[in-house]
Short mmCIF file of C-alpha atoms in Angstrom, two decimals:
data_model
loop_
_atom_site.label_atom_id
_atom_site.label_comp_id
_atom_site.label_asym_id
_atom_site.label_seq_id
_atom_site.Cartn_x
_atom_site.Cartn_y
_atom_site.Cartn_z
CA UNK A 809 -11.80 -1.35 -1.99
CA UNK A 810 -11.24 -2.75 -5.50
CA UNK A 811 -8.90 -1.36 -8.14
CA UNK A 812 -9.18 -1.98 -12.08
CA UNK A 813 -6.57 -1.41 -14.35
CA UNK A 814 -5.27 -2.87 -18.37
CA UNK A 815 -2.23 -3.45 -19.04
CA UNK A 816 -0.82 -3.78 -22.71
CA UNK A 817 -1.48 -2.53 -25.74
CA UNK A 818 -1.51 -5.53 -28.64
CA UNK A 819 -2.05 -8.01 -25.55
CA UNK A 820 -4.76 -6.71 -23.42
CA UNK A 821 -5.32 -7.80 -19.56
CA UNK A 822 -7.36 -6.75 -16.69
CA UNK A 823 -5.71 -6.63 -13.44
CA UNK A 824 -7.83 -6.30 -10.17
CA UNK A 825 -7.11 -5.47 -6.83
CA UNK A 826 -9.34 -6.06 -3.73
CA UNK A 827 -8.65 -5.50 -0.35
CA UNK A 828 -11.10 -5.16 2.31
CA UNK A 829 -8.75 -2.84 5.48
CA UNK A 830 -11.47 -4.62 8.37
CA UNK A 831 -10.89 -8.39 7.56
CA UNK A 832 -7.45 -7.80 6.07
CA UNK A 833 -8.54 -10.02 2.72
CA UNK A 834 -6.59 -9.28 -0.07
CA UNK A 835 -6.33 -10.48 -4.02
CA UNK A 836 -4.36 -9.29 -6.86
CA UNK A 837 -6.66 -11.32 -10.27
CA UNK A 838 -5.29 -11.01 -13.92
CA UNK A 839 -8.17 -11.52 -16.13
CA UNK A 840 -9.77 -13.54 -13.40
CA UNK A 841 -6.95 -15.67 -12.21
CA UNK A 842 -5.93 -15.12 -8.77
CA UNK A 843 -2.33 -14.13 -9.24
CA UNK A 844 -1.84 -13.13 -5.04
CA UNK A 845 -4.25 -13.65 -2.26
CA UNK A 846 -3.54 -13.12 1.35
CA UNK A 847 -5.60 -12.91 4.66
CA UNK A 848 -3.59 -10.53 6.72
CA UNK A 849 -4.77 -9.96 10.23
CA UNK A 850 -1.21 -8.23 11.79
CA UNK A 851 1.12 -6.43 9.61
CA UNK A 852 4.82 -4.26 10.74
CA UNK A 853 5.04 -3.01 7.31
CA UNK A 854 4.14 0.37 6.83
CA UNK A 855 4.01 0.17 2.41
CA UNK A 856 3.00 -3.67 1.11
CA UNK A 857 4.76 -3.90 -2.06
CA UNK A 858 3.35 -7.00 -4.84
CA UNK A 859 5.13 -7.23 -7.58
CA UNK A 860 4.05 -9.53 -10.50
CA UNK A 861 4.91 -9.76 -14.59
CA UNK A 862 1.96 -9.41 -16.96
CA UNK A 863 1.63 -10.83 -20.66
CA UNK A 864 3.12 -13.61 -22.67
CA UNK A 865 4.24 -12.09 -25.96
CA UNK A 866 3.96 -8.62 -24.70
CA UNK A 867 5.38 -8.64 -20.91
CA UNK A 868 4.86 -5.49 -18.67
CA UNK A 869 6.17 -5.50 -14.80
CA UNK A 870 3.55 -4.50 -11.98
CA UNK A 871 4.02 -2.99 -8.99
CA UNK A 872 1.11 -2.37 -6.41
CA UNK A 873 1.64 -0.53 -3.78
CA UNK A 874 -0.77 -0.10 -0.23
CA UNK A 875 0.23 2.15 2.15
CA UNK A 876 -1.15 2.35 5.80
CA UNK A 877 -0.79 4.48 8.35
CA UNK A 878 1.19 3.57 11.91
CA UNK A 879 -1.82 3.61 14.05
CA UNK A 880 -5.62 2.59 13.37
CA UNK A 881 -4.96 1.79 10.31
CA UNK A 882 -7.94 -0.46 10.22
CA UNK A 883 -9.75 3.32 10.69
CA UNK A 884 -7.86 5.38 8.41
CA UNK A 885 -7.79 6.05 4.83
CA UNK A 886 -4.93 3.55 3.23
CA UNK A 887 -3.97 4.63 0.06
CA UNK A 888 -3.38 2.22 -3.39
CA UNK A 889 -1.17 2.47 -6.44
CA UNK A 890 -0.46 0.82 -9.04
CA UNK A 891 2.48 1.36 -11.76
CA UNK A 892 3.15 -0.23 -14.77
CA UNK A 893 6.63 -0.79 -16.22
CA UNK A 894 7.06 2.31 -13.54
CA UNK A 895 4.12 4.38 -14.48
CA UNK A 896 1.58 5.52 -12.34
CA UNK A 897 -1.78 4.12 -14.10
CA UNK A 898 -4.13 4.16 -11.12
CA UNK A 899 -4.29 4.81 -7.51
CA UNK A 900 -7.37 4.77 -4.96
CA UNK A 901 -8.28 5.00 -0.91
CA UNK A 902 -9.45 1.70 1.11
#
């Protein structure tokens, strides 16, 4: 599953998401540059939460949020959003 999104408006970035629910790989890239990467085989938490500050001049707060079901999750739909400065401005289904 990968998730695109800008952030900014004078100071433009591209923030990507990637996870991949059957080897538990995940990375969070702002324009390229790996900003979080994880390999998560066992997780308790039900919502992941990654939050991360965007820009130099013109500074936005990101929050990502994946959300997995209790059981199978590895089988199930687990769904993405992101927010920015608490906006919704994309969402998807790994």
């Amino acid at each position: 599953m990968k998730l695109n999104f800008d952030v900014g408006v004078h100071e433009r970035h591209e923030v990507t998401f990637s996870f991949s629910k059957f080897w538990g790989g995940l990375s969070i890239l702002v324009d390229g540059r790996p900003v979080h990467q994880e390999l998560r085989v066992l997780s308790v938490d039900l919502v992941k939460r990654y939050e991360f500050t965007v820009g130099q001049d013109e500074r936005h707060a990101v929050l990502i949020e994946k959300e997995r079901k209790l059981f199978l999750a590895g089988f199930r739909p687990q769904r993405v959003r992101a927010y920015v400065d608490g906006r919704l401005v994309a969402e998807g289904s790994a």
